[in-house]
Amino acid sequence: YFNFGMPLGNPIRYIEFIENIEINNVSNVILTLYFNDIAFDRSSCLFYQKLKNKIYFYPKKCDEILKTNIHFSNNTLLKKIDNLLENKSKIWLLLRESLASIPFFNKHYTRSSFAKLYDQSETDENIALIQDIKYLKDYFEEKQIKFKITYFPDVNYLKANNSNAKSWKKFIKIGAQSDIEINDPWEFFLKNKNSDNMSWSLTDMHPGCEANSIMSNYINNNLI
């Protein structure tokens, strides 16, 4: 197995990536989405601009982002404060996670805006993600490479009422309308979890080693 994932990677970056590697000996590709893959930042918009004449959909929102440098993680006062403090204060990171669990504050956090984008099929972000996946799907089919898609669940709250899981299910239905099958690992995680929170640490909500092991087992048992 070769993991071609990259820091800040998302489908628009993978479109650029696959054009520059030799894949003649590849038989299977599994794309694993993460919750923030749907959002635009300046970096992803530079890729959209570069690939504008090749991809299936160019998000007009990128024109404004490239012009102003204001994107999803820096467009409110709370997010600007967060960007300033997140690399300087561990206490702030703990406080941030506590505030994120309070409904009044939660709606102001980036993770909440991501959920709305997965729910709304008419947004630039939603259309772009679907069309980027469709581009990859068509590319691999032309190369006669098997292509499967899944996502990494939100492991810091592994309970049935996780609202992000509901957003993924909505997005899976949206993908199906474009003949894109997205495999859902959520029930597998609920059945195999050893804790309701399997994130890396109190200040890092990325999956910990045991959560990665569950994801690996899901891929091996269901996708390969």
mmCIF file of N, CA, C and O in Angstrom, residues 119-190:
data_model
loop_
_atom_site.group_PDB
_atom_site.id
_atom_site.type_symbol
_atom_site.label_atom_id
_atom_site.label_comp_id
_atom_site.label_asym_id
_atom_site.label_seq_id
_atom_site.Cartn_x
_atom_site.Cartn_y
_atom_site.Cartn_z
ATOM 1 N N ASP A 119 -24.501 19.957 3.859
ATOM 2 C CA ASP A 119 -25.962 19.824 3.800
ATOM 3 C C ASP A 119 -26.572 20.512 2.580
ATOM 4 O O ASP A 119 -27.689 20.188 2.186
ATOM 5 N N GLN A 120 -25.858 21.478 2.007
ATOM 6 C CA GLN A 120 -26.456 22.346 0.988
ATOM 7 C C GLN A 120 -25.820 22.075 -0.376
ATOM 8 O O GLN A 120 -24.689 22.490 -0.656
ATOM 9 N N SER A 121 -26.570 21.401 -1.228
ATOM 10 C CA SER A 121 -26.025 20.959 -2.510
ATOM 11 C C SER A 121 -25.805 22.096 -3.499
ATOM 12 O O SER A 121 -25.081 21.922 -4.480
ATOM 13 N N GLU A 122 -26.385 23.274 -3.237
ATOM 14 C CA GLU A 122 -26.294 24.356 -4.217
ATOM 15 C C GLU A 122 -25.109 25.283 -3.979
ATOM 16 O O GLU A 122 -24.865 26.208 -4.765
ATOM 17 N N THR A 123 -24.350 25.093 -2.910
ATOM 18 C CA THR A 123 -23.223 25.981 -2.628
ATOM 19 C C THR A 123 -22.036 25.666 -3.545
ATOM 20 O O THR A 123 -21.873 24.541 -4.018
ATOM 21 N N ASP A 124 -21.203 26.664 -3.768
ATOM 22 C CA ASP A 124 -19.990 26.472 -4.573
ATOM 23 C C ASP A 124 -19.127 25.352 -4.005
ATOM 24 O O ASP A 124 -18.572 24.538 -4.760
ATOM 25 N N GLU A 125 -19.013 25.331 -2.664
ATOM 26 C CA GLU A 125 -18.153 24.337 -2.028
ATOM 27 C C GLU A 125 -18.657 22.915 -2.274
ATOM 28 O O GLU A 125 -17.880 22.012 -2.588
ATOM 29 N N ASN A 126 -19.957 22.722 -2.128
ATOM 30 C CA ASN A 126 -20.539 21.398 -2.304
ATOM 31 C C ASN A 126 -20.423 20.934 -3.751
ATOM 32 O O ASN A 126 -20.005 19.806 -4.026
ATOM 33 N N ILE A 127 -20.767 21.824 -4.673
ATOM 34 C CA ILE A 127 -20.687 21.487 -6.097
ATOM 35 C C ILE A 127 -19.249 21.165 -6.485
ATOM 36 O O ILE A 127 -18.981 20.189 -7.194
ATOM 37 N N ALA A 128 -18.301 21.996 -6.015
ATOM 38 C CA ALA A 128 -16.893 21.796 -6.375
ATOM 39 C C ALA A 128 -16.383 20.451 -5.869
ATOM 40 O O ALA A 128 -15.695 19.723 -6.606
ATOM 41 N N LEU A 129 -16.718 20.093 -4.631
ATOM 42 C CA LEU A 129 -16.236 18.827 -4.085
ATOM 43 C C LEU A 129 -16.806 17.642 -4.861
ATOM 44 O O LEU A 129 -16.084 16.709 -5.211
ATOM 45 N N ILE A 130 -18.099 17.687 -5.156
ATOM 46 C CA ILE A 130 -18.720 16.611 -5.932
ATOM 47 C C ILE A 130 -18.083 16.506 -7.317
ATOM 48 O O ILE A 130 -17.745 15.409 -7.791
ATOM 49 N N GLN A 131 -17.900 17.638 -7.972
ATOM 50 C CA GLN A 131 -17.353 17.622 -9.329
ATOM 51 C C GLN A 131 -15.869 17.228 -9.352
ATOM 52 O O GLN A 131 -15.413 16.593 -10.307
ATOM 53 N N ASP A 132 -15.134 17.584 -8.310
ATOM 54 C CA ASP A 132 -13.732 17.153 -8.230
ATOM 55 C C ASP A 132 -13.654 15.641 -8.066
ATOM 56 O O ASP A 132 -12.804 14.973 -8.675
ATOM 57 N N ILE A 133 -14.532 15.084 -7.225
ATOM 58 C CA ILE A 133 -14.564 13.627 -7.051
ATOM 59 C C ILE A 133 -14.968 12.957 -8.358
ATOM 60 O O ILE A 133 -14.411 11.919 -8.737
ATOM 61 N N LYS A 134 -15.940 13.553 -9.054
ATOM 62 C CA LYS A 134 -16.381 12.990 -10.332
ATOM 63 C C LYS A 134 -15.228 13.013 -11.350
ATOM 64 O O LYS A 134 -15.062 12.062 -12.133
ATOM 65 N N TYR A 135 -14.437 14.073 -11.339
ATOM 66 C CA TYR A 135 -13.276 14.146 -12.233
ATOM 67 C C TYR A 135 -12.316 12.990 -11.936
ATOM 68 O O TYR A 135 -11.840 12.305 -12.857
ATOM 69 N N LEU A 136 -12.035 12.774 -10.645
ATOM 70 C CA LEU A 136 -11.145 11.681 -10.259
ATOM 71 C C LEU A 136 -11.735 10.331 -10.665
ATOM 72 O O LEU A 136 -11.027 9.463 -11.177
ATOM 73 N N LYS A 137 -13.031 10.166 -10.445
ATOM 74 C CA LYS A 137 -13.715 8.918 -10.798
ATOM 75 C C LYS A 137 -13.585 8.636 -12.295
ATOM 76 O O LYS A 137 -13.225 7.523 -12.709
ATOM 77 N N ASP A 138 -13.839 9.642 -13.120
ATOM 78 C CA ASP A 138 -13.738 9.476 -14.571
ATOM 79 C C ASP A 138 -12.301 9.194 -14.991
ATOM 80 O O ASP A 138 -12.040 8.376 -15.889
ATOM 81 N N TYR A 139 -11.365 9.863 -14.348
ATOM 82 C CA TYR A 139 -9.944 9.688 -14.665
ATOM 83 C C TYR A 139 -9.509 8.245 -14.402
ATOM 84 O O TYR A 139 -8.868 7.610 -15.252
ATOM 85 N N PHE A 140 -9.880 7.721 -13.248
ATOM 86 C CA PHE A 140 -9.465 6.364 -12.896
ATOM 87 C C PHE A 140 -10.209 5.313 -13.710
ATOM 88 O O PHE A 140 -9.638 4.268 -14.050
ATOM 89 N N GLU A 141 -11.454 5.571 -14.033
ATOM 90 C CA GLU A 141 -12.188 4.631 -14.891
ATOM 91 C C GLU A 141 -11.545 4.534 -16.266
ATOM 92 O O GLU A 141 -11.444 3.453 -16.845
ATOM 93 N N GLU A 142 -11.090 5.665 -16.786
ATOM 94 C CA GLU A 142 -10.410 5.669 -18.077
ATOM 95 C C GLU A 142 -9.119 4.860 -18.013
ATOM 96 O O GLU A 142 -8.737 4.207 -18.978
ATOM 97 N N LYS A 143 -8.466 4.884 -16.856
ATOM 98 C CA LYS A 143 -7.221 4.128 -16.675
ATOM 99 C C LYS A 143 -7.484 2.685 -16.248
ATOM 100 O O LYS A 143 -6.545 1.936 -16.003
ATOM 101 N N GLN A 144 -8.781 2.328 -16.114
ATOM 102 C CA GLN A 144 -9.190 0.990 -15.669
ATOM 103 C C GLN A 144 -8.649 0.677 -14.271
ATOM 104 O O GLN A 144 -8.176 -0.416 -13.970
ATOM 105 N N ILE A 145 -8.727 1.686 -13.415
ATOM 106 C CA ILE A 145 -8.317 1.561 -12.012
ATOM 107 C C ILE A 145 -9.564 1.620 -11.140
ATOM 108 O O ILE A 145 -10.407 2.515 -11.308
ATOM 109 N N LYS A 146 -9.695 0.679 -10.235
ATOM 110 C CA LYS A 146 -10.848 0.674 -9.335
ATOM 111 C C LYS A 146 -10.738 1.842 -8.358
ATOM 112 O O LYS A 146 -9.678 2.075 -7.771
ATOM 113 N N PHE A 147 -11.827 2.562 -8.193
ATOM 114 C CA PHE A 147 -11.828 3.784 -7.383
ATOM 115 C C PHE A 147 -12.961 3.723 -6.373
ATOM 116 O O PHE A 147 -14.120 3.559 -6.746
ATOM 117 N N LYS A 148 -12.607 3.815 -5.088
ATOM 118 C CA LYS A 148 -13.620 3.807 -4.038
ATOM 119 C C LYS A 148 -13.421 5.011 -3.125
ATOM 120 O O LYS A 148 -12.305 5.510 -2.969
ATOM 121 N N ILE A 149 -14.528 5.453 -2.530
ATOM 122 C CA ILE A 149 -14.524 6.684 -1.738
ATOM 123 C C ILE A 149 -15.128 6.405 -0.372
ATOM 124 O O ILE A 149 -16.129 5.694 -0.249
ATOM 125 N N THR A 150 -14.520 6.966 0.656
ATOM 126 C CA THR A 150 -15.084 6.912 1.988
ATOM 127 C C THR A 150 -14.714 8.212 2.707
ATOM 128 O O THR A 150 -14.214 9.148 2.086
ATOM 129 N N TYR A 151 -14.969 8.285 4.003
ATOM 130 C CA TYR A 151 -14.588 9.468 4.773
ATOM 131 C C TYR A 151 -14.134 9.028 6.155
ATOM 132 O O TYR A 151 -14.453 7.931 6.615
ATOM 133 N N PHE A 152 -13.369 9.879 6.819
ATOM 134 C CA PHE A 152 -12.921 9.601 8.183
ATOM 135 C C PHE A 152 -13.888 10.307 9.131
ATOM 136 O O PHE A 152 -14.002 11.523 9.110
ATOM 137 N N PRO A 153 -14.586 9.557 9.963
ATOM 138 C CA PRO A 153 -15.596 10.170 10.838
ATOM 139 C C PRO A 153 -15.006 11.116 11.880
ATOM 140 O O PRO A 153 -13.803 11.121 12.136
ATOM 141 N N ASP A 154 -15.886 11.864 12.499
ATOM 142 C CA ASP A 154 -15.552 12.777 13.581
ATOM 143 C C ASP A 154 -15.384 11.943 14.852
ATOM 144 O O ASP A 154 -16.361 11.584 15.498
ATOM 145 N N VAL A 155 -14.138 11.628 15.237
ATOM 146 C CA VAL A 155 -13.914 10.637 16.303
ATOM 147 C C VAL A 155 -13.917 11.225 17.709
ATOM 148 O O VAL A 155 -13.822 10.486 18.686
ATOM 149 N N ASN A 156 -14.024 12.554 17.826
ATOM 150 C CA ASN A 156 -14.047 13.121 19.174
ATOM 151 C C ASN A 156 -15.444 13.076 19.795
ATOM 152 O O ASN A 156 -15.622 13.444 20.955
ATOM 153 N N TYR A 157 -16.438 12.608 19.012
ATOM 154 C CA TYR A 157 -17.787 12.456 19.563
ATOM 155 C C TYR A 157 -18.453 11.273 18.863
ATOM 156 O O TYR A 157 -19.250 11.435 17.944
ATOM 157 N N LEU A 158 -18.085 10.071 19.302
ATOM 158 C CA LEU A 158 -18.577 8.855 18.667
ATOM 159 C C LEU A 158 -19.876 8.397 19.323
ATOM 160 O O LEU A 158 -19.923 7.396 20.049
ATOM 161 N N LYS A 159 -20.925 9.164 19.058
ATOM 162 C CA LYS A 159 -22.250 8.831 19.544
ATOM 163 C C LYS A 159 -23.243 8.943 18.384
ATOM 164 O O LYS A 159 -23.015 9.700 17.430
ATOM 165 N N ALA A 160 -24.328 8.210 18.489
ATOM 166 C CA ALA A 160 -25.284 8.117 17.387
ATOM 167 C C ALA A 160 -25.871 9.471 17.014
ATOM 168 O O ALA A 160 -26.268 9.688 15.864
ATOM 169 N N ASN A 161 -25.930 10.418 17.958
ATOM 170 C CA ASN A 161 -26.545 11.713 17.673
ATOM 171 C C ASN A 161 -25.552 12.767 17.180
ATOM 172 O O ASN A 161 -25.843 13.957 17.176
ATOM 173 N N ASN A 162 -24.367 12.341 16.758
ATOM 174 C CA ASN A 162 -23.370 13.265 16.223
ATOM 175 C C ASN A 162 -23.932 13.960 14.986
ATOM 176 O O ASN A 162 -24.252 13.318 13.983
ATOM 177 N N SER A 163 -24.062 15.264 15.027
ATOM 178 C CA SER A 163 -24.670 16.018 13.922
ATOM 179 C C SER A 163 -23.817 15.970 12.660
ATOM 180 O O SER A 163 -24.342 16.026 11.542
ATOM 181 N N ASN A 164 -22.488 15.853 12.813
ATOM 182 C CA ASN A 164 -21.623 15.763 11.639
ATOM 183 C C ASN A 164 -21.873 14.475 10.864
ATOM 184 O O ASN A 164 -21.775 14.444 9.631
ATOM 185 N N ALA A 165 -22.188 13.396 11.582
ATOM 186 C CA ALA A 165 -22.506 12.128 10.915
ATOM 187 C C ALA A 165 -23.761 12.288 10.055
ATOM 188 O O ALA A 165 -23.854 11.703 8.968
ATOM 189 N N LYS A 166 -24.703 13.083 10.537
ATOM 190 C CA LYS A 166 -25.924 13.330 9.765
ATOM 191 C C LYS A 166 -25.610 14.131 8.496
ATOM 192 O O LYS A 166 -26.198 13.900 7.443
ATOM 193 N N SER A 167 -24.655 15.065 8.618
ATOM 194 C CA SER A 167 -24.249 15.841 7.443
ATOM 195 C C SER A 167 -23.579 14.948 6.407
ATOM 196 O O SER A 167 -23.792 15.108 5.197
ATOM 197 N N TRP A 168 -22.764 13.996 6.855
ATOM 198 C CA TRP A 168 -22.137 13.060 5.924
ATOM 199 C C TRP A 168 -23.186 12.241 5.188
ATOM 200 O O TRP A 168 -23.074 12.013 3.968
ATOM 201 N N LYS A 169 -24.200 11.787 5.911
ATOM 202 C CA LYS A 169 -25.255 10.985 5.273
ATOM 203 C C LYS A 169 -25.984 11.801 4.215
ATOM 204 O O LYS A 169 -26.348 11.279 3.144
ATOM 205 N N LYS A 170 -26.192 13.091 4.488
ATOM 206 C CA LYS A 170 -26.823 13.967 3.496
ATOM 207 C C LYS A 170 -25.917 14.108 2.265
ATOM 208 O O LYS A 170 -26.385 14.048 1.116
ATOM 209 N N PHE A 171 -24.623 14.261 2.501
ATOM 210 C CA PHE A 171 -23.681 14.414 1.398
ATOM 211 C C PHE A 171 -23.588 13.134 0.575
ATOM 212 O O PHE A 171 -23.435 13.184 -0.648
ATOM 213 N N ILE A 172 -23.672 11.989 1.227
ATOM 214 C CA ILE A 172 -23.657 10.708 0.511
ATOM 215 C C ILE A 172 -24.830 10.635 -0.456
ATOM 216 O O ILE A 172 -24.690 10.155 -1.593
ATOM 217 N N LYS A 173 -25.989 11.127 -0.046
ATOM 218 C CA LYS A 173 -27.164 11.144 -0.920
ATOM 219 C C LYS A 173 -26.958 12.114 -2.084
ATOM 220 O O LYS A 173 -27.353 11.827 -3.214
ATOM 221 N N ILE A 174 -26.328 13.251 -1.795
ATOM 222 C CA ILE A 174 -26.039 14.228 -2.851
ATOM 223 C C ILE A 174 -25.077 13.613 -3.875
ATOM 224 O O ILE A 174 -25.241 13.764 -5.086
ATOM 225 N N GLY A 175 -24.062 12.905 -3.382
ATOM 226 C CA GLY A 175 -23.106 12.256 -4.279
ATOM 227 C C GLY A 175 -23.763 11.218 -5.158
ATOM 228 O O GLY A 175 -23.433 11.094 -6.347
ATOM 229 N N ALA A 176 -24.714 10.469 -4.590
ATOM 230 C CA ALA A 176 -25.399 9.415 -5.348
ATOM 231 C C ALA A 176 -26.140 9.985 -6.550
ATOM 232 O O ALA A 176 -26.292 9.310 -7.573
ATOM 233 N N GLN A 177 -26.585 11.241 -6.447
ATOM 234 C CA GLN A 177 -27.295 11.880 -7.557
ATOM 235 C C GLN A 177 -26.374 12.123 -8.750
ATOM 236 O O GLN A 177 -26.837 12.297 -9.870
ATOM 237 N N SER A 178 -25.060 12.138 -8.494
ATOM 238 C CA SER A 178 -24.062 12.293 -9.561
ATOM 239 C C SER A 178 -23.335 10.980 -9.831
ATOM 240 O O SER A 178 -22.230 10.980 -10.371
ATOM 241 N N ASP A 179 -23.963 9.872 -9.437
ATOM 242 C CA ASP A 179 -23.400 8.535 -9.647
ATOM 243 C C ASP A 179 -22.073 8.356 -8.924
ATOM 244 O O ASP A 179 -21.163 7.698 -9.414
ATOM 245 N N ILE A 180 -21.978 8.957 -7.740
ATOM 246 C CA ILE A 180 -20.791 8.821 -6.903
ATOM 247 C C ILE A 180 -21.183 8.068 -5.642
ATOM 248 O O ILE A 180 -22.034 8.526 -4.874
ATOM 249 N N GLU A 181 -20.576 6.920 -5.429
ATOM 250 C CA GLU A 181 -20.855 6.121 -4.238
ATOM 251 C C GLU A 181 -19.811 6.428 -3.168
ATOM 252 O O GLU A 181 -18.620 6.264 -3.381
ATOM 253 N N ILE A 182 -20.289 6.888 -2.019
ATOM 254 C CA ILE A 182 -19.407 7.181 -0.889
ATOM 255 C C ILE A 182 -19.707 6.177 0.214
ATOM 256 O O ILE A 182 -20.821 6.127 0.735
ATOM 257 N N ASN A 183 -18.740 5.356 0.541
ATOM 258 C CA ASN A 183 -18.909 4.324 1.553
ATOM 259 C C ASN A 183 -18.884 4.942 2.952
ATOM 260 O O ASN A 183 -18.017 5.775 3.260
ATOM 261 N N ASP A 184 -19.818 4.507 3.784
ATOM 262 C CA ASP A 184 -20.030 5.134 5.087
ATOM 263 C C ASP A 184 -19.467 4.256 6.218
ATOM 264 O O ASP A 184 -20.004 3.189 6.501
ATOM 265 N N PRO A 185 -18.419 4.702 6.916
ATOM 266 C CA PRO A 185 -17.811 3.914 7.990
ATOM 267 C C PRO A 185 -18.407 4.173 9.378
ATOM 268 O O PRO A 185 -17.934 3.620 10.371
ATOM 269 N N TRP A 186 -19.439 5.013 9.445
ATOM 270 C CA TRP A 186 -19.929 5.489 10.742
ATOM 271 C C TRP A 186 -20.393 4.347 11.654
ATOM 272 O O TRP A 186 -19.973 4.258 12.814
ATOM 273 N N GLU A 187 -21.224 3.458 11.145
ATOM 274 C CA GLU A 187 -21.737 2.360 11.969
ATOM 275 C C GLU A 187 -20.596 1.434 12.395
ATOM 276 O O GLU A 187 -20.614 0.884 13.501
ATOM 277 N N PHE A 188 -19.609 1.248 11.533
ATOM 278 C CA PHE A 188 -18.450 0.419 11.863
ATOM 279 C C PHE A 188 -17.704 1.011 13.058
ATOM 280 O O PHE A 188 -17.279 0.281 13.963
ATOM 281 N N PHE A 189 -17.568 2.333 13.069
ATOM 282 C CA PHE A 189 -16.901 2.998 14.193
ATOM 283 C C PHE A 189 -17.710 2.860 15.476
ATOM 284 O O PHE A 189 -17.155 2.599 16.548
ATOM 285 N N LEU A 190 -19.015 3.047 15.385
ATOM 286 C CA LEU A 190 -19.848 2.938 16.584
ATOM 287 C C LEU A 190 -19.778 1.533 17.178
ATOM 288 O O LEU A 190 -19.803 1.368 18.404
#
